[in-house]
Coordinates of C-alpha atoms and ligand atoms in Angstrom, one line a residue:
M12 CA 259.9 85.8 150.1
A13 CA 257.5 88.3 151.4
L14 CA 253.9 87.4 152.1
T15 CA 251.2 89.9 151.3
F16 CA 247.7 89.9 152.7
Y17 CA 244.6 91.7 152.3
N18 CA 244.2 93.6 155.5
T19 CA 240.4 94.6 156.2
L20 CA 241.7 97.3 158.7
T21 CA 243.3 99.3 155.8
R22 CA 241.5 97.6 152.8
K23 CA 244.9 97.2 151.2
K24 CA 247.2 94.4 150.4
E25 CA 250.2 94.7 152.9
V26 CA 253.5 92.9 153.4
F27 CA 253.2 90.8 156.3
T28 CA 255.7 91.8 159.2
P29 CA 255.2 89.9 162.4
M30 CA 255.8 91.4 165.6
R31 CA 258.4 88.9 166.6
E32 CA 260.7 87.4 164.0
G33 CA 259.8 84.0 162.8
R34 CA 256.6 83.8 165.0
V35 CA 253.0 84.5 164.4
G36 CA 250.2 84.8 166.9
L37 CA 246.7 84.1 165.1
Y38 CA 243.4 84.0 166.5
T39 CA 240.4 82.5 164.7
C40 CA 236.9 83.1 165.9
G41 CA 235.7 79.6 166.6
P42 CA 232.0 78.1 166.1
T43 CA 228.9 78.5 168.3
I44 CA 228.4 74.9 169.2
Y45 CA 224.6 74.7 169.3
N46 CA 224.4 72.8 166.0
Y47 CA 226.4 71.0 163.3
A48 CA 228.9 73.4 161.5
H49 CA 227.4 73.8 157.9
I50 CA 229.7 73.7 154.8
G51 CA 229.5 77.5 154.9
N52 CA 231.1 77.8 158.3
L53 CA 233.6 75.2 157.2
R54 CA 234.6 77.2 154.1
T55 CA 235.9 79.8 156.5
Y56 CA 237.9 77.2 158.5
I57 CA 239.5 75.8 155.4
F58 CA 240.6 79.3 154.4
N59 CA 242.0 79.7 157.9
D60 CA 243.8 76.4 157.4
V61 CA 245.4 77.4 154.3
L62 CA 246.4 80.7 155.9
R63 CA 248.1 78.8 158.7
R64 CA 249.8 76.4 156.3
T65 CA 251.0 79.1 154.1
L66 CA 252.6 80.8 157.1
E67 CA 254.1 77.5 158.1
H68 CA 255.4 77.0 154.7
A69 CA 257.2 80.2 154.7
G70 CA 258.9 79.1 157.9
F71 CA 256.9 80.9 160.6
R72 CA 256.0 79.1 164.0
V73 CA 252.4 79.9 164.4
T74 CA 250.5 79.8 167.5
H75 CA 246.9 79.4 166.5
V76 CA 244.2 80.1 169.1
M77 CA 240.7 79.1 168.5
N78 CA 237.7 79.6 170.9
I79 CA 234.5 77.5 171.2
T80 CA 231.5 79.8 171.9
D81 CA 229.5 78.0 174.4
V82 CA 227.6 81.0 176.0
G83 CA 226.5 84.4 175.3
H84 CA 225.9 84.3 171.5
L85 CA 222.5 85.5 171.3
T86 CA 220.1 85.0 168.2
S87 CA 220.2 88.8 167.7
D88 CA 223.2 91.0 167.3
A89 CA 221.2 93.8 169.1
D90 CA 221.8 91.9 172.5
T91 CA 218.3 90.7 172.5
G92 CA 216.9 87.5 171.8
E93 CA 217.8 84.0 173.2
D94 CA 221.1 82.3 173.9
K95 CA 221.9 80.1 171.0
M96 CA 223.0 77.4 173.3
E97 CA 219.8 77.4 175.3
K98 CA 217.9 77.4 171.9
G99 CA 219.8 74.3 170.9
A100 CA 219.2 72.6 174.3
K101 CA 215.5 73.3 174.1
R102 CA 215.2 72.0 170.5
E103 CA 217.0 68.7 171.3
K104 CA 215.6 68.4 175.0
K105 CA 219.1 68.2 176.2
T106 CA 221.1 70.2 178.8
V107 CA 223.2 73.0 177.2
W108 CA 226.3 71.2 178.4
D109 CA 225.4 67.9 176.5
I110 CA 224.8 70.1 173.5
A111 CA 228.1 71.7 173.8
A112 CA 229.9 68.6 174.1
F113 CA 228.1 66.8 171.1
Y114 CA 228.7 69.7 168.7
T115 CA 232.2 70.5 169.8
D116 CA 233.0 66.8 169.2
S117 CA 231.3 66.9 165.7
F118 CA 233.2 70.0 164.8
K119 CA 236.5 68.6 165.7
K120 CA 235.6 65.5 163.6
D121 CA 234.8 67.8 160.7
L122 CA 238.3 69.6 161.0
I123 CA 239.9 66.1 160.8
T124 CA 237.9 65.0 157.8
L125 CA 238.6 68.2 155.9
H126 CA 242.4 68.0 157.0
I127 CA 242.1 71.3 158.8
K128 CA 245.0 71.5 161.2
E129 CA 243.9 71.5 164.9
P130 CA 244.7 74.9 166.4
T131 CA 247.7 75.1 168.9
I132 CA 245.2 76.1 171.7
W133 CA 241.5 75.6 171.9
C134 CA 239.6 77.8 174.5
K135 CA 236.0 77.6 175.7
A136 CA 234.1 80.7 176.8
T137 CA 232.7 79.1 179.9
D138 CA 236.3 78.1 181.1
H139 CA 237.3 81.7 180.9
I140 CA 234.6 83.6 182.9
K141 CA 237.1 85.0 185.5
E142 CA 239.2 86.6 182.7
Q143 CA 236.1 88.1 181.0
I144 CA 234.9 89.6 184.3
A145 CA 238.4 91.0 184.9
L146 CA 238.5 92.6 181.4
I147 CA 235.0 94.2 182.0
Q148 CA 236.4 95.6 185.4
R149 CA 239.3 97.0 183.6
L150 CA 236.8 98.8 181.2
E151 CA 234.8 100.0 184.0
K152 CA 237.8 101.6 185.6
N153 CA 238.5 103.3 182.4
R154 CA 235.1 104.7 182.5
V155 CA 233.8 103.4 179.0
T156 CA 231.0 101.3 180.4
Y157 CA 227.7 101.9 182.0
T158 CA 225.2 99.8 183.9
I159 CA 221.5 99.5 183.2
A160 CA 218.9 97.3 184.3
D161 CA 219.8 94.7 181.6
G162 CA 223.5 94.5 182.4
V163 CA 226.9 96.2 181.8
Y164 CA 227.2 98.0 178.3
F165 CA 230.3 99.4 176.6
D166 CA 229.7 103.1 175.7
T167 CA 230.9 103.2 171.9
S168 CA 230.8 107.2 172.0
T169 CA 233.8 107.0 174.4
F170 CA 235.9 105.3 171.6
P171 CA 236.6 107.7 168.6
S172 CA 237.5 105.4 166.1
Y173 CA 234.6 103.0 166.8
G174 CA 233.5 101.2 163.6
A175 CA 236.7 102.1 161.6
L176 CA 237.2 98.3 160.6
A177 CA 233.8 98.3 159.0
R178 CA 233.9 101.7 157.6
L179 CA 230.5 102.1 159.6
N180 CA 228.7 105.2 159.2
L181 CA 227.2 105.7 162.6
K182 CA 225.1 108.7 161.8
G183 CA 223.4 106.9 159.0
Q184 CA 223.0 103.9 161.2
K185 CA 221.1 105.8 163.7
A186 CA 218.7 107.4 161.2
G187 CA 217.9 104.4 159.5
A188 CA 217.8 102.1 162.6
R189 CA 215.3 99.5 163.1
V190 CA 214.0 100.0 166.7
E191 CA 215.3 96.9 168.4
M192 CA 217.0 98.4 171.4
V193 CA 217.4 97.4 174.9
K194 CA 215.9 99.9 177.3
G195 CA 218.4 102.3 178.7
K196 CA 221.1 101.9 176.0
K197 CA 222.6 105.2 175.2
N198 CA 223.8 104.6 171.6
L199 CA 222.5 102.0 169.1
S200 CA 226.1 100.7 168.6
D201 CA 226.6 100.1 172.4
F202 CA 227.0 96.4 173.2
V203 CA 226.6 94.2 176.2
L204 CA 229.7 93.2 178.2
W205 CA 227.7 91.3 181.0
K206 CA 224.1 90.5 180.8
L207 CA 222.1 89.9 184.0
S208 CA 220.1 86.7 184.3
V209 CA 217.2 88.8 185.7
P210 CA 217.1 92.5 184.7
K211 CA 217.5 94.7 187.7
D212 CA 214.0 96.3 187.2
G213 CA 212.8 92.7 186.9
H214 CA 210.1 91.2 184.7
P215 CA 206.6 92.3 185.4
E216 CA 205.7 88.9 186.7
L217 CA 208.8 88.8 189.0
A218 CA 207.4 90.5 192.0
E219 CA 209.4 90.6 195.1
G220 CA 209.9 87.0 196.3
S221 CA 208.6 85.3 193.4
H222 CA 210.3 82.5 191.4
R223 CA 213.4 83.4 189.4
P224 CA 213.5 81.5 186.1
Q225 CA 216.5 79.2 186.2
R226 CA 219.0 79.9 183.6
A227 CA 221.3 76.9 182.7
M228 CA 224.3 79.1 182.3
E229 CA 225.0 81.9 184.8
W230 CA 227.8 83.1 187.0
E231 CA 228.2 85.3 190.0
S232 CA 229.9 88.7 189.2
P233 CA 230.5 92.1 190.7
W234 CA 227.2 93.2 188.9
G235 CA 225.1 90.4 189.8
K236 CA 224.4 86.9 188.6
G237 CA 224.5 86.7 184.8
F238 CA 226.6 85.8 181.6
P239 CA 229.1 87.5 179.4
G240 CA 228.2 89.0 176.1
W241 CA 229.5 87.2 173.1
H242 CA 232.3 89.7 171.9
I243 CA 234.1 90.0 175.3
E244 CA 235.2 86.3 175.2
C245 CA 237.3 86.6 172.3
S246 CA 239.3 89.8 173.4
A247 CA 239.8 88.0 176.9
M248 CA 241.0 84.8 175.5
A249 CA 243.1 86.3 172.6
M250 CA 244.7 88.5 175.0
K251 CA 245.3 85.6 177.6
Y252 CA 247.0 83.4 175.0
L253 CA 248.6 85.8 172.5
G254 CA 249.2 88.8 174.5
E255 CA 247.4 92.3 174.5
E256 CA 248.7 93.0 171.0
F257 CA 249.3 90.3 168.4
D258 CA 249.6 89.7 164.7
M259 CA 246.6 88.3 163.1
H260 CA 242.9 87.7 163.6
T261 CA 240.4 85.9 161.3
G262 CA 236.8 85.1 160.8
G263 CA 233.9 85.3 158.1
I264 CA 232.9 88.6 156.7
D265 CA 229.7 88.6 158.8
H266 CA 232.1 89.4 161.8
I267 CA 233.4 92.6 160.3
P268 CA 230.5 95.1 161.2
V269 CA 229.6 93.9 164.9
H270 CA 231.7 91.2 166.4
H271 CA 235.2 92.3 165.3
T272 CA 234.3 95.9 165.5
N273 CA 233.3 95.4 169.0
E274 CA 236.3 93.2 169.8
I275 CA 238.6 96.2 168.7
A276 CA 236.7 98.7 170.8
Q277 CA 236.8 96.9 174.0
S278 CA 240.3 95.6 173.7
E279 CA 241.9 98.9 172.8
A280 CA 239.9 100.9 175.2
A281 CA 241.1 98.6 178.0
T282 CA 244.8 98.6 176.9
G283 CA 245.2 102.0 175.2
H284 CA 247.0 100.5 172.3
P285 CA 246.3 98.5 169.0
F286 CA 244.9 95.0 169.6
V287 CA 245.6 93.2 166.2
H288 CA 247.8 94.2 163.1
Y289 CA 246.2 92.2 160.3
W290 CA 242.5 91.4 160.1
L291 CA 241.6 88.7 157.4
H292 CA 238.1 87.8 156.5
G293 CA 236.7 85.0 154.3
E294 CA 233.7 85.6 152.0
Y295 CA 230.6 83.7 152.4
L296 CA 229.6 80.4 150.8
V297 CA 226.1 80.9 149.3
I298 CA 223.7 78.0 148.3
K299 CA 222.7 78.4 144.6
D300 CA 218.9 77.8 144.3
A301 CA 218.8 78.1 148.2
E302 CA 215.0 78.5 148.0
K303 CA 214.5 75.3 146.1
M304 CA 216.8 73.5 148.4
A305 CA 215.2 74.9 151.5
K306 CA 211.9 73.5 150.3
S307 CA 213.4 70.1 150.1
G308 CA 215.0 70.6 153.5
E309 CA 218.3 70.5 151.9
N310 CA 220.1 73.9 152.5
F311 CA 221.8 72.9 155.8
I312 CA 224.5 71.0 154.3
T313 CA 227.0 69.4 156.7
I314 CA 230.2 67.0 156.3
P315 CA 228.1 64.1 157.6
T316 CA 225.6 65.0 154.6
L317 CA 228.3 64.9 152.1
I318 CA 229.5 61.5 153.3
E319 CA 226.1 60.0 153.4
K320 CA 225.8 61.2 149.8
H321 CA 229.0 59.4 149.1
H322 CA 231.1 62.4 148.3
D323 CA 234.8 62.6 149.2
P324 CA 234.8 65.3 151.8
L325 CA 238.2 66.3 150.2
A326 CA 236.4 67.2 147.1
Y327 CA 234.6 69.9 149.2
R328 CA 238.0 71.2 150.2
Y329 CA 239.2 71.2 146.4
F330 CA 235.9 72.9 145.6
T331 CA 236.5 75.8 148.0
L332 CA 240.1 76.2 146.7
T333 CA 239.0 76.9 143.0
T334 CA 237.6 80.5 144.2
H335 CA 239.7 83.0 146.0
Y336 CA 238.8 83.4 149.7
R337 CA 237.7 86.9 149.3
K338 CA 235.3 86.1 146.6
Q339 CA 231.7 84.7 147.2
L340 CA 231.4 81.0 146.2
A341 CA 228.0 79.4 145.0
F342 CA 227.5 75.9 146.2
S343 CA 225.5 73.4 144.1
W344 CA 225.6 69.7 143.9
E345 CA 226.5 69.8 140.2
A346 CA 229.4 72.3 141.1
L347 CA 230.7 69.9 143.8
D348 CA 230.5 66.9 141.4
A349 CA 232.5 68.9 138.9
A350 CA 235.1 69.6 141.6
E351 CA 235.1 66.0 142.6
Q352 CA 235.7 64.8 139.2
G353 CA 238.6 67.4 138.8
L354 CA 240.2 66.1 142.0
K355 CA 239.9 62.5 140.8
N356 CA 241.6 63.4 137.6
L357 CA 244.2 65.2 139.1
R358 CA 245.1 62.1 141.5
E359 CA 244.7 59.8 138.5
R360 CA 247.1 61.6 136.3
L361 CA 249.6 61.8 139.3
Y362 CA 249.2 58.3 139.9
E363 CA 249.9 57.4 136.3
S364 CA 253.1 59.7 136.4
G365 CA 254.9 56.7 138.2
D366 CA 255.8 56.1 141.8
T367 CA 259.0 58.1 142.3
I368 CA 259.2 61.6 143.6
G369 CA 262.1 63.5 142.4
E370 CA 263.8 66.8 143.4
L371 CA 261.6 70.0 143.1
P372 CA 263.2 72.5 140.8
D373 CA 263.8 75.8 142.5
T374 CA 261.9 77.6 139.7
I375 CA 258.8 75.7 140.4
K376 CA 259.1 76.1 144.2
K377 CA 259.7 79.9 143.8
K378 CA 256.8 80.3 141.6
F379 CA 254.5 78.4 144.0
T380 CA 255.6 80.4 146.9
E381 CA 255.0 83.6 145.0
I382 CA 251.5 82.5 144.1
I383 CA 250.3 81.5 147.6
G384 CA 252.2 84.5 149.1
N385 CA 250.1 86.8 147.2
D386 CA 247.2 86.8 149.5
L387 CA 246.6 83.2 149.3
D388 CA 245.7 82.7 145.6
M389 CA 244.7 79.2 145.7
P390 CA 242.9 79.0 142.3
K391 CA 246.2 80.2 140.8
A392 CA 248.1 77.6 142.6
L393 CA 245.7 74.9 141.6
A394 CA 245.8 76.0 137.9
Y395 CA 249.7 76.0 138.1
L396 CA 249.7 72.3 139.4
W397 CA 247.4 71.5 136.7
N398 CA 249.9 73.0 134.1
I399 CA 252.6 71.1 135.4
V400 CA 250.7 68.0 135.5
K401 CA 249.6 68.3 132.0
S402 CA 253.1 69.3 130.8
K403 CA 255.9 67.1 129.4
K404 CA 257.9 67.2 132.5
P405 CA 259.1 64.1 134.0
G406 CA 256.6 62.1 136.2
A407 CA 259.0 62.5 139.2
V408 CA 259.0 66.3 139.0
K409 CA 255.2 66.4 138.7
R410 CA 254.9 64.2 141.8
A411 CA 257.5 66.2 143.6
A412 CA 255.4 69.5 142.7
A413 CA 252.2 67.8 144.0
Q414 CA 253.8 66.8 147.2
E415 CA 255.1 70.2 147.8
F416 CA 251.9 71.9 146.9
D417 CA 249.9 69.4 149.1
T418 CA 251.5 70.7 152.1
I419 CA 249.1 73.5 151.7
F420 CA 246.2 72.0 149.5
A421 CA 246.0 68.9 151.9
L422 CA 244.1 66.9 149.2
N423 CA 245.9 63.5 149.5
L424 CA 247.1 64.0 146.0
L425 CA 249.5 61.2 146.2
A426 CA 247.6 59.0 148.4
H427 CA 245.6 56.5 146.3
K428 CA 244.2 55.7 143.0
T429 CA 240.7 56.8 144.0
E430 CA 239.0 55.9 140.6
S431 CA 239.4 52.2 140.9
V432 CA 238.7 51.9 144.9
P433 CA 234.9 51.6 145.2
E434 CA 233.2 54.4 147.2
H435 CA 232.1 52.0 150.1
V436 CA 235.8 51.1 150.6
M437 CA 237.0 54.6 150.6
I438 CA 234.3 55.5 153.3
L439 CA 236.0 52.8 155.3
V440 CA 239.5 53.9 154.5
R441 CA 238.7 57.6 155.5
E442 CA 237.1 56.4 158.7
R443 CA 240.3 54.7 159.4
E444 CA 242.3 57.8 158.8
T445 CA 240.1 59.7 161.2
A446 CA 240.5 56.8 163.9
R447 CA 244.4 57.1 163.3
T448 CA 244.4 60.7 163.8
K449 CA 242.6 60.3 166.9
K450 CA 244.9 57.5 167.9
E451 CA 242.1 55.0 168.2
W452 CA 244.4 52.0 167.3
Q453 CA 241.8 49.3 167.9
K454 CA 239.2 50.9 165.8
S455 CA 241.9 51.6 163.0
D456 CA 242.8 47.8 163.2
D457 CA 239.2 46.7 162.9
L458 CA 238.7 49.0 160.0
R459 CA 241.8 47.5 158.2
K460 CA 240.2 44.0 158.6
R461 CA 236.9 45.2 157.1
I462 CA 238.8 46.8 154.3
L463 CA 240.8 43.6 153.6
E464 CA 237.3 41.6 153.7
E465 CA 236.5 43.7 150.7
G466 CA 239.5 42.7 148.9
W467 CA 241.8 45.9 149.5
V468 CA 245.0 46.3 151.4
V469 CA 245.7 49.6 153.0
E470 CA 249.2 50.7 153.6
D471 CA 250.3 53.8 155.6
T472 CA 252.6 56.3 153.9
P473 CA 254.0 59.6 155.0
Q474 CA 251.5 61.0 152.4
G475 CA 248.5 59.2 153.8
S476 CA 246.9 56.0 153.2
H477 CA 247.5 54.1 150.0
V478 CA 244.9 51.5 148.9
K479 CA 245.7 48.5 146.7
P480 CA 243.9 45.4 145.7
V481 CA 244.9 42.3 147.6
Ligands
AMP9 P1 229.2 80.8 163.9 O1 229.3 79.4 164.5 O2 227.9 81.2 163.6 O3 229.9 81.6 164.9 O4 230.1 80.7 162.6 C1 231.4 80.2 162.5 C2 232.2 80.8 161.3 O5 231.6 80.5 160.1 C3 232.3 82.3 161.5 O6 233.7 82.7 161.1 C4 231.3 82.9 160.4 O7 231.7 84.1 159.9 C5 231.4 81.7 159.4 N1 230.3 81.7 158.4 C6 229.0 81.8 158.7 N2 228.2 81.5 157.7 C7 229.0 81.4 156.7 C8 229.0 80.9 155.1 N3 227.7 81.0 154.7 N4 230.1 81.1 154.4 C9 231.2 81.3 155.1 N5 231.5 81.4 156.4 C10 230.4 81.4 157.0
ZN10 ZN1 235.1 86.0 168.0

């Protein structure tokens, strides 16, 4: 059955046709690892995961590439401001490398906790400086760049369709622009490809022979010591691992007007042909009562925050699935509680429907495939499962449906009877699941013993951990 997706490029739902039969190349902009990922970021990665699982459910072999931004992402989109990594390092009085290692690790843990599949290929910006320099040189050869004191810039006036992805009105942009523009830039929308550590005209305090401020991250290049701009890393790494033209690229909606617009311009100006066929973007998670929560220091919510507050992190995954990925989703603790209750009820009903899993009727499979294939309609798919679970269908069919749908929902629907297992035991069970995913067998064994001491036995089934009283 055909899959259709809303393509930001055309602003239409389109039937998905991959470049190579049965295979999909998918690139997702990864996190900038100067802090924990917040639950808003993670909403975008859950949407990605649902996309990937849907493609796999439809039989495609997906090569999923995700980058880790560990250099070049400045605090301002106007190519000014501080590098976010250096800001994080200052805040925590650590080196940028320590910051990068710590938050990459915490991000990967979040993915495991939320049942987000690991990409096929991880790639770090700082491991691909050579590729980024080569791409900038290619652009230079094509005469679409210029060099000013601050560094090498992409000249957007050379790329006639610049801004098409975002439907940017460049004239309007110029007229109403705030003036925060690097000196020497020709057009407001031009963006940096290589930023020099010390501008060629120097800082006023940098008289000849004076001390050069030491940047933690800088590399030699044909233009001088410096570091790549944020956008070039994604083009260079996507092309390296997926080819110069590939199927799909995803991210949050904030990437449309600048980051992805610039990725398209520099990639297509280098190669002379289209870069990506389908662009998919996830809407934002917004915090309801953000002001109130900010005052109580609560509006930066992470997965560890949810766990500290004794929430099942999968309840957050369930919560995000109740709204279509292209609609804004408002977070509040009450809404999360309601989702958590919903998930518990669903698991409970499935638990009560017996312990056999029957054959899944073709009609159900077909309808489910149709729903998810229609631009990932998760709210409708969840409602459909609820209908089946509440119906008079045999328990074995309900469980078969849950098992099939859970290949995409990934909510441990058949795993355990959560209601009766105390939360402090569930925390240990989840910790153990994480340890098992990371193949930390000793830790997993120790946790099994602690769970046993609490009066519970944990069994590993193909659907996940099953917890029973001793
Ligand atoms: P960053 O680490 O800032 O590069 O962001 C990582 C991902 O999270 C990007 O795809 C952003 O578009 C996305 N993102 C940032 N804020 C939110 C939010 N509030 N809701 C959903 N996605 C977000
Ligand atoms: Zn990117």
